[in-house]
PDB file of C-alpha atoms and ligand atoms in Angstrom:
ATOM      1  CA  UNK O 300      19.965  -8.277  -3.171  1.00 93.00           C
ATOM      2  CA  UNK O 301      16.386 -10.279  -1.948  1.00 97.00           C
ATOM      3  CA  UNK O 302      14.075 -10.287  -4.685  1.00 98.00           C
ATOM      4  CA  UNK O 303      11.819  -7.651  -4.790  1.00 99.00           C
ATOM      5  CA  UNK O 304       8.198  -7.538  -4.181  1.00 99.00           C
ATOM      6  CA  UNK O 305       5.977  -5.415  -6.380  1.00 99.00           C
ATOM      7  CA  UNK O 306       2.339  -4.176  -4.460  1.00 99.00           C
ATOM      8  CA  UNK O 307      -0.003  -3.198  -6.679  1.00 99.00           C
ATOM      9  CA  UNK O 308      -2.549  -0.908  -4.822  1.00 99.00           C
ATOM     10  CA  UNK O 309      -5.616  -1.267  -7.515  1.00 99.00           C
ATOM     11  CA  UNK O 310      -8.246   1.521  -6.318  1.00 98.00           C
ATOM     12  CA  UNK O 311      -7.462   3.884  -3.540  1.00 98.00           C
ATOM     13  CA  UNK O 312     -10.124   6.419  -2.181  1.00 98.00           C
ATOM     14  CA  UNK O 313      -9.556   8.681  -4.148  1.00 98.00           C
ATOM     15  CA  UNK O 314      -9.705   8.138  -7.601  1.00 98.00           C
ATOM     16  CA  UNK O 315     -12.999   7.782  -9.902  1.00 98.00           C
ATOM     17  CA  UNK O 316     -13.477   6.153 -13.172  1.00 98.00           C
ATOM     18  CA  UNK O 317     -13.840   9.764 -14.698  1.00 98.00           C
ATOM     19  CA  UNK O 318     -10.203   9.671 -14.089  1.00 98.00           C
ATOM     20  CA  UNK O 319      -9.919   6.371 -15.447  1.00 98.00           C
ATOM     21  CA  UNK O 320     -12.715   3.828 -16.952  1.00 98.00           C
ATOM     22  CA  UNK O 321     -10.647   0.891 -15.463  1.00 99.00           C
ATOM     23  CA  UNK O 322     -10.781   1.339 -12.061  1.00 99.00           C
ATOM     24  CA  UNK O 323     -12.179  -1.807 -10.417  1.00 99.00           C
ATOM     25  CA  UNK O 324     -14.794  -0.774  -7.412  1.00 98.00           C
ATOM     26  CA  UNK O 325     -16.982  -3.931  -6.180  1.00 98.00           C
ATOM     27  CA  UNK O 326     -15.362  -7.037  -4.600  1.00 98.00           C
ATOM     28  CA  UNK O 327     -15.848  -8.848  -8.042  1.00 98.00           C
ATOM     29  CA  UNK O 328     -13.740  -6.546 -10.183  1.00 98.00           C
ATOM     30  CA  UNK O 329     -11.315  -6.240  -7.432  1.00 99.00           C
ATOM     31  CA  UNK O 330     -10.808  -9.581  -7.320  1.00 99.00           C
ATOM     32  CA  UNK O 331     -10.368  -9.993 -10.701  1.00 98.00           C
ATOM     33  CA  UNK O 332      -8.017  -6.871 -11.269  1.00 99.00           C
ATOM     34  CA  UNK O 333      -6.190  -8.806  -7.902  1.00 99.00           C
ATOM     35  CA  UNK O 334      -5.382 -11.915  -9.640  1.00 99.00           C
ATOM     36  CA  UNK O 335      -4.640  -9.941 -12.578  1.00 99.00           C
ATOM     37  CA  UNK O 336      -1.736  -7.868 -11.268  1.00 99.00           C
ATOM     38  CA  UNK O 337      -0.858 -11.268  -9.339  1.00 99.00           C
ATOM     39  CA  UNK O 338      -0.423 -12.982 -12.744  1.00 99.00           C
ATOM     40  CA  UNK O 339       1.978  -9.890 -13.799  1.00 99.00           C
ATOM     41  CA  UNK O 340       4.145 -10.350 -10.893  1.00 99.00           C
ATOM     42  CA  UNK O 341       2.833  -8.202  -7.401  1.00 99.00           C
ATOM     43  CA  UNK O 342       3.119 -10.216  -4.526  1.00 99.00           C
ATOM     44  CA  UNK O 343       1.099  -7.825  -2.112  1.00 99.00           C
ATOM     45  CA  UNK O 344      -2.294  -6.111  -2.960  1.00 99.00           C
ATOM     46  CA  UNK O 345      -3.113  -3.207  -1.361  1.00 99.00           C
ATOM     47  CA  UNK O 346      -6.541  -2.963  -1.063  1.00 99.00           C
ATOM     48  CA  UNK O 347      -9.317  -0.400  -0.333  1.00 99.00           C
ATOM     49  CA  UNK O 348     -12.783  -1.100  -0.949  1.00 99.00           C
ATOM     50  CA  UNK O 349     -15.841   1.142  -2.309  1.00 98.00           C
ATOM     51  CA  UNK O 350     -19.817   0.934  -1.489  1.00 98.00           C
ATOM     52  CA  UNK O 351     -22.357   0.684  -4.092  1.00 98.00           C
ATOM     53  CA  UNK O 352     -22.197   4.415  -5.188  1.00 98.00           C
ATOM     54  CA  UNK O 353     -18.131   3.927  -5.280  1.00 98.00           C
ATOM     55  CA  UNK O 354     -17.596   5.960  -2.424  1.00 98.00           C
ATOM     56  CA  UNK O 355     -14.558   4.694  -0.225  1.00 98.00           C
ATOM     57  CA  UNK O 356     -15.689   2.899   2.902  1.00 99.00           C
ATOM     58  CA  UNK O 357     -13.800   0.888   5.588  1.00 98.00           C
ATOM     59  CA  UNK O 358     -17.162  -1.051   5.985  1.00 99.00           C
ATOM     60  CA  UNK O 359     -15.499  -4.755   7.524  1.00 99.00           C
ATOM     61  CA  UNK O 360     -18.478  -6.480   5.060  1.00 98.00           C
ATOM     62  CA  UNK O 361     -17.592  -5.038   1.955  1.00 98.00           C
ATOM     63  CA  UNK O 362     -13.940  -6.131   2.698  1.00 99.00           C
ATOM     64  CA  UNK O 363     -15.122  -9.337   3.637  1.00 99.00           C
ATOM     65  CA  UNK O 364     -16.664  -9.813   0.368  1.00 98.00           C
ATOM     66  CA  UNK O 365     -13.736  -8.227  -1.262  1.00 98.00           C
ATOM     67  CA  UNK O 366     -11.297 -11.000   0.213  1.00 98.00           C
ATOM     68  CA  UNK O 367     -13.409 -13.449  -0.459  1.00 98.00           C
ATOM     69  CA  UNK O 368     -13.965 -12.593  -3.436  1.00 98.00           C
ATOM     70  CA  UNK O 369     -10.026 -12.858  -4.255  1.00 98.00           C
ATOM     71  CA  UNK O 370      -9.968 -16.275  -2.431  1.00 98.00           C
ATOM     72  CA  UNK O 371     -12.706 -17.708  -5.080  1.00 98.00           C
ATOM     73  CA  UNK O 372     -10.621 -16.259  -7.865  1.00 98.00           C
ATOM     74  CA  UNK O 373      -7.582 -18.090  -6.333  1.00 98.00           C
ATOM     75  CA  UNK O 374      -5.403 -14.849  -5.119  1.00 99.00           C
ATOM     76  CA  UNK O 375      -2.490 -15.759  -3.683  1.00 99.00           C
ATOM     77  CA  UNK O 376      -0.890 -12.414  -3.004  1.00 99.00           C
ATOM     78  CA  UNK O 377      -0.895 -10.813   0.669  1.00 99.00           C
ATOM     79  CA  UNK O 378      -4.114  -9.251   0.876  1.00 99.00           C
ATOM     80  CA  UNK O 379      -3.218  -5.788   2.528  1.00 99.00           C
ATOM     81  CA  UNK O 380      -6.430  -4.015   3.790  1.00 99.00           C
ATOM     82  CA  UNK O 381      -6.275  -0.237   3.938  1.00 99.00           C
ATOM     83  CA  UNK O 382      -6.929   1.340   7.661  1.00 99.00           C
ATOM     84  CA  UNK O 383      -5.851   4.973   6.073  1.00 99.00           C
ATOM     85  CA  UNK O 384      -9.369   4.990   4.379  1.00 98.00           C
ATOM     86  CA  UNK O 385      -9.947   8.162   3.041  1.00 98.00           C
ATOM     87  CA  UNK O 386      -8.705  11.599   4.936  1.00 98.00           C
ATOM     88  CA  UNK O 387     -12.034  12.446   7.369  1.00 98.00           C
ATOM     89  CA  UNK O 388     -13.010   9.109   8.080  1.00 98.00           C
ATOM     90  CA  UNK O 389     -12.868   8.291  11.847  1.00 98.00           C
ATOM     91  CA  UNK O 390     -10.549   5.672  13.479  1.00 98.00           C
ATOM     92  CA  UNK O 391     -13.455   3.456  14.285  1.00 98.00           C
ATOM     93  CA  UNK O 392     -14.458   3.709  10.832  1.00 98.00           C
ATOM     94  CA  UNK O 393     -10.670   2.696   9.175  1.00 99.00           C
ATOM     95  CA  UNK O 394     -10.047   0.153  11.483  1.00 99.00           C
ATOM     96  CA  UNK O 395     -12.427  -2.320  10.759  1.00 99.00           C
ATOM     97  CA  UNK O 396     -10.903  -4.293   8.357  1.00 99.00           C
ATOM     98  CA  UNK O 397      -8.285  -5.269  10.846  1.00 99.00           C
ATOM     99  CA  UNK O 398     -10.755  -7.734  12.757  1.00 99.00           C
ATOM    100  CA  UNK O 399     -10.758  -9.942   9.565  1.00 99.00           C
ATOM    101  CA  UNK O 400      -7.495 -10.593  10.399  1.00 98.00           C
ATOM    102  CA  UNK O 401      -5.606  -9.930   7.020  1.00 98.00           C
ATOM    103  CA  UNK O 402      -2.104 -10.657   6.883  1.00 98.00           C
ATOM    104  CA  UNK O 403      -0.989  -6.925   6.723  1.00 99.00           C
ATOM    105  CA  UNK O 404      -2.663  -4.124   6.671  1.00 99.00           C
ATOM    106  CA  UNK O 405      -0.956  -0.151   6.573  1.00 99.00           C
ATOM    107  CA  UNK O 406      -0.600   1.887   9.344  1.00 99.00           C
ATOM    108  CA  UNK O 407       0.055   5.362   8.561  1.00 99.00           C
ATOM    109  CA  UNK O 408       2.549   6.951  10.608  1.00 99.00           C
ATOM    110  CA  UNK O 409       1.594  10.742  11.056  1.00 99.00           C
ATOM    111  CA  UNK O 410      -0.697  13.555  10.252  1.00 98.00           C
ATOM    112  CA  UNK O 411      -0.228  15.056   6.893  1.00 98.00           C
ATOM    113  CA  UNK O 412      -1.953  17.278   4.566  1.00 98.00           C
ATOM    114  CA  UNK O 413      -3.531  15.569   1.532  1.00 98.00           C
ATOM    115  CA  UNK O 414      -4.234  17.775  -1.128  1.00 98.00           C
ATOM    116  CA  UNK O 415      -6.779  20.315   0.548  1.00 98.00           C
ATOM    117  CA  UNK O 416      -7.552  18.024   3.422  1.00 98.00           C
ATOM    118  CA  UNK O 417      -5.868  17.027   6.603  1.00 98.00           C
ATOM    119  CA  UNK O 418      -5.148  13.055   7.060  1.00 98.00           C
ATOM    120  CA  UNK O 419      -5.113  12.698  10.673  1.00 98.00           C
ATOM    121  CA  UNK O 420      -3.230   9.986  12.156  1.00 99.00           C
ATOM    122  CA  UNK O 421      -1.821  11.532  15.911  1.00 98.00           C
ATOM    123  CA  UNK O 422       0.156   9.546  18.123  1.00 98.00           C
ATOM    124  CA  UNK O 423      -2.929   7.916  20.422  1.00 98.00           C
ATOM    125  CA  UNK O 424      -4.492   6.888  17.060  1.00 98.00           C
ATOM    126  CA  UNK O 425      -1.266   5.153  15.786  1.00 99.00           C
ATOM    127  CA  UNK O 426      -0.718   2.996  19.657  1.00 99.00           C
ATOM    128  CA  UNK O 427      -4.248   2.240  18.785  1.00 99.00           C
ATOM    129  CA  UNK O 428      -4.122   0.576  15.157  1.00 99.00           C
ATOM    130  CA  UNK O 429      -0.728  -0.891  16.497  1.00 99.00           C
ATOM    131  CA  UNK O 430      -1.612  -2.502  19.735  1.00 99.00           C
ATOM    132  CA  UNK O 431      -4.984  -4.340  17.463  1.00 99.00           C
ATOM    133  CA  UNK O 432      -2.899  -5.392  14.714  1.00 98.00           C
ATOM    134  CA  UNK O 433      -0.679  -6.847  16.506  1.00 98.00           C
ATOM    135  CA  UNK O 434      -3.617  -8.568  18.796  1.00 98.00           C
ATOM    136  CA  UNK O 435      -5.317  -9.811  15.575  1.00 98.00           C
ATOM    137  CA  UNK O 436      -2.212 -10.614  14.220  1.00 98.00           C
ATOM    138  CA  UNK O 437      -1.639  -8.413  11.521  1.00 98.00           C
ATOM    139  CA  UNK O 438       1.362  -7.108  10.235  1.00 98.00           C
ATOM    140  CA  UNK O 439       1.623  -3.414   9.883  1.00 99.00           C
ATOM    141  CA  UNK O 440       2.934  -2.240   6.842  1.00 99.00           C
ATOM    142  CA  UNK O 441       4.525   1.622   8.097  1.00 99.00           C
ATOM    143  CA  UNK O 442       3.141   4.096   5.533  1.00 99.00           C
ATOM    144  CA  UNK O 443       4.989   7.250   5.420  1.00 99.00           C
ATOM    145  CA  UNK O 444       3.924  10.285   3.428  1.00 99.00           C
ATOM    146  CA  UNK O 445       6.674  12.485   5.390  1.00 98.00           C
ATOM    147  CA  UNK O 446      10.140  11.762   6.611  1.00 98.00           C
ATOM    148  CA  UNK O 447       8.736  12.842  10.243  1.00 98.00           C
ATOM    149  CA  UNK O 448       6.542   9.715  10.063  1.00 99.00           C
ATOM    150  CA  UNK O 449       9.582   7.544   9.980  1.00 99.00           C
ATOM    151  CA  UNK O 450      10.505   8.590  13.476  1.00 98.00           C
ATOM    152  CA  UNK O 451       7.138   8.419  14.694  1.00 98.00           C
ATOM    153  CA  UNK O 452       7.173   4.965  14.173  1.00 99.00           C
ATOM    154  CA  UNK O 453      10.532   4.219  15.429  1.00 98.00           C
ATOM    155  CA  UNK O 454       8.899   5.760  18.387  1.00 98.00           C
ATOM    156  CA  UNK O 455       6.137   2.992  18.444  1.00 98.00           C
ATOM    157  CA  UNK O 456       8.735   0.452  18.496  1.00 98.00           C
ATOM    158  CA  UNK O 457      10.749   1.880  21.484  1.00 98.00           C
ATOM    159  CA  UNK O 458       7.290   1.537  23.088  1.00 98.00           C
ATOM    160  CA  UNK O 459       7.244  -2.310  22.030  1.00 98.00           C
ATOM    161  CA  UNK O 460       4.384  -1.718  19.978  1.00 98.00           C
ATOM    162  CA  UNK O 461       5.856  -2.783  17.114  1.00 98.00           C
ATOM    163  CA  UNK O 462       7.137  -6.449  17.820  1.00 98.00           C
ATOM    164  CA  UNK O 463       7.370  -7.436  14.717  1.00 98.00           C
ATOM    165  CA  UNK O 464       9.821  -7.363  11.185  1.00 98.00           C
ATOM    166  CA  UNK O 465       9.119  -3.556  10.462  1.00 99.00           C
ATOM    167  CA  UNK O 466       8.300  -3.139   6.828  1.00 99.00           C
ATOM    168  CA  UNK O 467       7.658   0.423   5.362  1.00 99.00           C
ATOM    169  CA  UNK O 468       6.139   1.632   2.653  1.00 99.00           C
ATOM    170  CA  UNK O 469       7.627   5.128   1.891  1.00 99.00           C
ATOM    171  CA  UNK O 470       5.054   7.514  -0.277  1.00 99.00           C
ATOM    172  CA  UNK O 471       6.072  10.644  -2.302  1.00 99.00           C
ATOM    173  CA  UNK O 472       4.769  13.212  -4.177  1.00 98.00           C
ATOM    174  CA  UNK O 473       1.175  12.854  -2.031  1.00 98.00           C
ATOM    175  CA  UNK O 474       0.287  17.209  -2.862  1.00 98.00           C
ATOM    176  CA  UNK O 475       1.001  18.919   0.977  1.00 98.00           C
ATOM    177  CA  UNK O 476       3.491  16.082   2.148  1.00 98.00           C
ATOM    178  CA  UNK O 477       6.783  15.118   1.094  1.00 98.00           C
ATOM    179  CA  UNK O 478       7.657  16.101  -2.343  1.00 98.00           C
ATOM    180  CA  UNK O 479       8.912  13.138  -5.256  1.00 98.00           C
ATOM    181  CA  UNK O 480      12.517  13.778  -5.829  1.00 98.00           C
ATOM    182  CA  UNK O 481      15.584  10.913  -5.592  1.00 98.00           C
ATOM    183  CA  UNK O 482      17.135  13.126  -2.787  1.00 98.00           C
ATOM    184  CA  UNK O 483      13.997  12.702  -0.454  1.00 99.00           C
ATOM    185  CA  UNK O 484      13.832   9.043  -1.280  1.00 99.00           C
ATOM    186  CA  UNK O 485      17.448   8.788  -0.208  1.00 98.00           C
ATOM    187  CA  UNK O 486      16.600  10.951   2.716  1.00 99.00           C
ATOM    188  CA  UNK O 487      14.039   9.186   4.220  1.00 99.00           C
ATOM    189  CA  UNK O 488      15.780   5.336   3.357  1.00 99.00           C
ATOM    190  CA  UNK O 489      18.753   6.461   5.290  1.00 98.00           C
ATOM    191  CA  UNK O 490      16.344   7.372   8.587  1.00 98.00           C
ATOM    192  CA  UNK O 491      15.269   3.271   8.660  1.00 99.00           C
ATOM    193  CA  UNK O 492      17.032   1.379  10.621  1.00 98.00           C
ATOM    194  CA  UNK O 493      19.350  -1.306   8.824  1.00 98.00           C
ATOM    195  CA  UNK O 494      17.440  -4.243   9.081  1.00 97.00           C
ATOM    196  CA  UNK O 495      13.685  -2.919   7.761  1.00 98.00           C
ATOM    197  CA  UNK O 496      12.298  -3.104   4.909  1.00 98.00           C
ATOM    198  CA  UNK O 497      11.067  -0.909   2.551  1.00 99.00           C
ATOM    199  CA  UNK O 498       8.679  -0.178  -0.685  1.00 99.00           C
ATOM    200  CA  UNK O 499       7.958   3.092  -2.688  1.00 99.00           C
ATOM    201  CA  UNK O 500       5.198   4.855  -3.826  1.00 99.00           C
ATOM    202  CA  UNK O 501       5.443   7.473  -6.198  1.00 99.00           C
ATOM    203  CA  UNK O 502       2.713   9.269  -6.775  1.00 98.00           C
ATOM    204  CA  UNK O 503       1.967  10.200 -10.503  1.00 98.00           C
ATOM    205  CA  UNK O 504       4.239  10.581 -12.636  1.00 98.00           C
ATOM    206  CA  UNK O 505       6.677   9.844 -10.070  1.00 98.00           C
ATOM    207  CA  UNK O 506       5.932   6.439  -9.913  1.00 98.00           C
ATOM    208  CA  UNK O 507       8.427   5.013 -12.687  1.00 98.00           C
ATOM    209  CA  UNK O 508      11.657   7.122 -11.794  1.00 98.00           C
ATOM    210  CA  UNK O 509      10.923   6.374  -7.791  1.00 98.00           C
ATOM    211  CA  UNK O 510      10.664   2.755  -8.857  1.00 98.00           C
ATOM    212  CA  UNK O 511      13.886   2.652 -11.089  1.00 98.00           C
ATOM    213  CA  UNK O 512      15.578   3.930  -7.844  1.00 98.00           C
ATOM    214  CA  UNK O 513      14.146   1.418  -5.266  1.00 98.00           C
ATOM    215  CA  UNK O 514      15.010  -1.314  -7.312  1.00 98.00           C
ATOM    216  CA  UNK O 515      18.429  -0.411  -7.857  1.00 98.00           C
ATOM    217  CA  UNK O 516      18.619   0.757  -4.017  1.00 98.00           C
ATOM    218  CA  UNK O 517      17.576  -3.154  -2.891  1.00 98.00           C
ATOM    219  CA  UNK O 518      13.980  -1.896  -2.063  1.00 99.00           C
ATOM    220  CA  UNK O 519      10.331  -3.112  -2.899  1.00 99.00           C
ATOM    221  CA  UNK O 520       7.758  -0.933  -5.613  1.00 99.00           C
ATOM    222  CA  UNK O 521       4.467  -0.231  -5.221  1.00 99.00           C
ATOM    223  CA  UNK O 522       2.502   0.518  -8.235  1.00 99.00           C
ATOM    224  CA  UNK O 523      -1.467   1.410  -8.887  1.00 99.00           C
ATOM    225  CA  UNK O 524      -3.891   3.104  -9.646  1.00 99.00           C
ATOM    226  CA  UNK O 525      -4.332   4.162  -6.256  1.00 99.00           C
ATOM    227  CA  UNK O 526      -0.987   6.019  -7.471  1.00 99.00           C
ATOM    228  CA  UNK O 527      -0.923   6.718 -10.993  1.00 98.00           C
ATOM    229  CA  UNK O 528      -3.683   5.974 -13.673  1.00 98.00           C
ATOM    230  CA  UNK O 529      -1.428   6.401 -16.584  1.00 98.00           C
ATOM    231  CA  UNK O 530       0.897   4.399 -18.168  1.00 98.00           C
ATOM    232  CA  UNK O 531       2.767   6.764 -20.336  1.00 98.00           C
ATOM    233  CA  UNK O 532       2.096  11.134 -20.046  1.00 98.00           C
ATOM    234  CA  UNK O 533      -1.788  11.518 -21.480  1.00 97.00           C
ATOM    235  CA  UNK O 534      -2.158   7.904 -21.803  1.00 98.00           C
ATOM    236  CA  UNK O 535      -4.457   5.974 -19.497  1.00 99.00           C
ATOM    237  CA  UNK O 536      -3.220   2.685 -18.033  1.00 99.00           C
ATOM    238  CA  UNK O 537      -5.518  -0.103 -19.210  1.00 98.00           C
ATOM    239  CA  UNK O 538      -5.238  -2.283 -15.753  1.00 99.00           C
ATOM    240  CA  UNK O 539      -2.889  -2.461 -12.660  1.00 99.00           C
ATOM    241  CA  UNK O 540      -1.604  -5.677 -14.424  1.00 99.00           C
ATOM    242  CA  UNK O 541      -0.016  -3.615 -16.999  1.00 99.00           C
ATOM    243  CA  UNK O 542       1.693  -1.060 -14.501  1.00 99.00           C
ATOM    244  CA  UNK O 543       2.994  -4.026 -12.324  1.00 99.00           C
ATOM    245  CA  UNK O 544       4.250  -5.888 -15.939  1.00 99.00           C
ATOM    246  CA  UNK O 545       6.477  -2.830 -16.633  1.00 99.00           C
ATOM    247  CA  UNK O 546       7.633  -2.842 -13.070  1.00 99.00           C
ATOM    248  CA  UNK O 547       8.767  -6.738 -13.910  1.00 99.00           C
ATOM    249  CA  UNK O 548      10.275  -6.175 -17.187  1.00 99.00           C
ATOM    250  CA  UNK O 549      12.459  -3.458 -15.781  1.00 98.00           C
ATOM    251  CA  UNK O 550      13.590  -5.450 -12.848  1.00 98.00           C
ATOM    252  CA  UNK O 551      14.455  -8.063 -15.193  1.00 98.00           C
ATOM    253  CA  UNK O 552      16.835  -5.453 -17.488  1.00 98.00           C
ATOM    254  CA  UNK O 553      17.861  -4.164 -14.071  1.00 98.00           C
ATOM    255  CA  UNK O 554      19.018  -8.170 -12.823  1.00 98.00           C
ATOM    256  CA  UNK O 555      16.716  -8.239  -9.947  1.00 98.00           C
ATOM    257  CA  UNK O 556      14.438 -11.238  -9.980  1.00 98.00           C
ATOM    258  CA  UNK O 557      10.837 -10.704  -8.651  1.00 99.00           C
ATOM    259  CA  UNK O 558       9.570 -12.540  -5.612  1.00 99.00           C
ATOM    260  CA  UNK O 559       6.307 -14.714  -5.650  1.00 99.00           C
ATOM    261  CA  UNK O 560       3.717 -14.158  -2.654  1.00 99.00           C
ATOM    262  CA  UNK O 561       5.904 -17.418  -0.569  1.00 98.00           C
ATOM    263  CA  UNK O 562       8.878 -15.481  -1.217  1.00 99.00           C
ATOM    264  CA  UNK O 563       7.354 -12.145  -0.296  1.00 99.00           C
ATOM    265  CA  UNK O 564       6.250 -13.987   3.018  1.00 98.00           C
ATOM    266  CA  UNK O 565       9.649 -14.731   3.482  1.00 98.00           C
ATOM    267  CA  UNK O 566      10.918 -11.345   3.109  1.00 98.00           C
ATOM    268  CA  UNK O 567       8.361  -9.887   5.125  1.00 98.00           C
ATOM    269  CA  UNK O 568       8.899 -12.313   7.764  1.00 98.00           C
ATOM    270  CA  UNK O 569       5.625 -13.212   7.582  1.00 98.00           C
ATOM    271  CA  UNK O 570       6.483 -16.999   7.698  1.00 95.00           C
TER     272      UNK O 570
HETATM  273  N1  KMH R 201      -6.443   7.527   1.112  1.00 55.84           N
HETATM  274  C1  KMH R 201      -5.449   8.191   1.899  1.00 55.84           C
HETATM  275  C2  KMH R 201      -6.041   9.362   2.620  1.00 55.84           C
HETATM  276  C3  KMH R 201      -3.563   3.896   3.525  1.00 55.84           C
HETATM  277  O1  KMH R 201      -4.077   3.189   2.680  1.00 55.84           O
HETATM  278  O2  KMH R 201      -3.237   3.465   4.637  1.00 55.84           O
HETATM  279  C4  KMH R 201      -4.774   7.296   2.864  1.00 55.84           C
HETATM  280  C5  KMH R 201      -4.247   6.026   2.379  1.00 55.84           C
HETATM  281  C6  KMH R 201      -3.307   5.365   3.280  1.00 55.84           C
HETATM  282  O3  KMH R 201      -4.566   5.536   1.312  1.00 55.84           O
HETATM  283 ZN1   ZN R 202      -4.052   3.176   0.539  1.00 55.84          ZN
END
């Protein structure tokens, strides 16, 4: 099996520091919760930003300082820059951050409910984010919250939009789209074709058991507390670092070594 790369997706949109007091929100503390989780073992961080109230924003600046932010604090991970944003942004809004020219960046694959709101990502939308990534030369990473997205990327890459090594990042247990179970993980890995690749996100409490699978299954993990903010039921995690070090001590019980960033970039065929 390749060694597997842990993401660590350290803020999100959606989550506050009333649900957890160690969220990081300005490029500083992102940074530092970065290198962090890259010391622990993630080879990819996710990464949305927040403005000065710790609202989400797409706002190219803010990432801008974010990234640079992570370069001072020598981050060596792939920086992956969120165009999902938060559900009711507008495309022109969640696409900046792909005219930095990041590595990787998501692309989310369908429309989905998201809790009580709609996440809009239509076809048109999609051909969009694809045909500018790939002109900036980023590398999409596919998110799919439903096992309908999978197709609807496939049918980007019948329409050459997707040139590249196609890398997904499978997310359960989002409330309104696919629901956490081992079955539905299984479903949706056997809709990729043979030679992607693929990471999970469990959401919650589904985060562990999702990962045990993936890593036994020869996928990647995503953990975060764009994700989950505990580390145990009623216990708060103290830092991203400490979700991705669990993800690296049970890979190591489990035989599976971890990848660096180089070796993620090999992976990914990013190199
Ligand atoms: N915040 C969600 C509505 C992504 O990063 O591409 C969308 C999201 C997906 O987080
Ligand atoms: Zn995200």
């Amino acid at each position: 099996m390749e060694k597997l790369i842990i993401t660590a997706a350290i803020c999100g949109a959606e989550v506050t520091r009333e649900h957890n007091p160690n969220l990081p929100l300005t490029p500083r503390e992102l940074a530092q919760e970065a290198r962090e989780a890259e010391e622990a073992g993630a080879a990819i961080i996710h990464l949305h930003v927040r403005d000065e109230e710790g609202q989400p924003t797409q706002d190219q600046e803010t990432f801008a300082r974010a990234c640079n932010a992570m370069e001072r604090e020598g981050v060596t991970a792939i920086i992956q820059p969120s165009t999902g944003g938060a559900a009711g942004m507008s495309w022109q809004e969640r696409i900046q951050p792909v005219y930095l020219e990041p590595e990787m960046a998501s692309l989310d694959c369908g429309t989905t409910n998201f809790g009580d709101d709609i996440f809009v990502n239509d076809l048109p939308l999609m051909r969009n984010f694809a045909r500018e990534m790939d002109k900036y030369g980023v590398m999409p990473e596919l998110e799919c919250f439903e096992i309908g997205h999978i197709a609807n990327a496939l049918k980007l890459r019948e329409e050459n939009l997707l040139p590249g090594h196609l890398h997904f990042d499978l997310v359960l247990g989002v409330p309104g789209a696919i629901p956490a179970s081992i079955d539905n993980l299984v479903a949706m890995v056997n809709n990729l074709p043979p030679e992607a690749t693929w990471t999970v996100a469990g959401i919650g409490r589904h985060e562990l058991p999702l990962a045990y699978h993936a890593i036994a299954m020869g996928g990647h993990v995503r953990v975060g507390f764009e994700d989950n903010i505990f580390y145990h039921k009623g216990e708060l995690a103290d830092s991203n670092a400490q979700l991705v070090a669990r993800i690296v001590r049970v890979a190591q019980e489990m035989g599976r070594e971890v990848a660096d960033p180089e070796e993620a970039r090999e992976i990914l065929a990013l190199i």
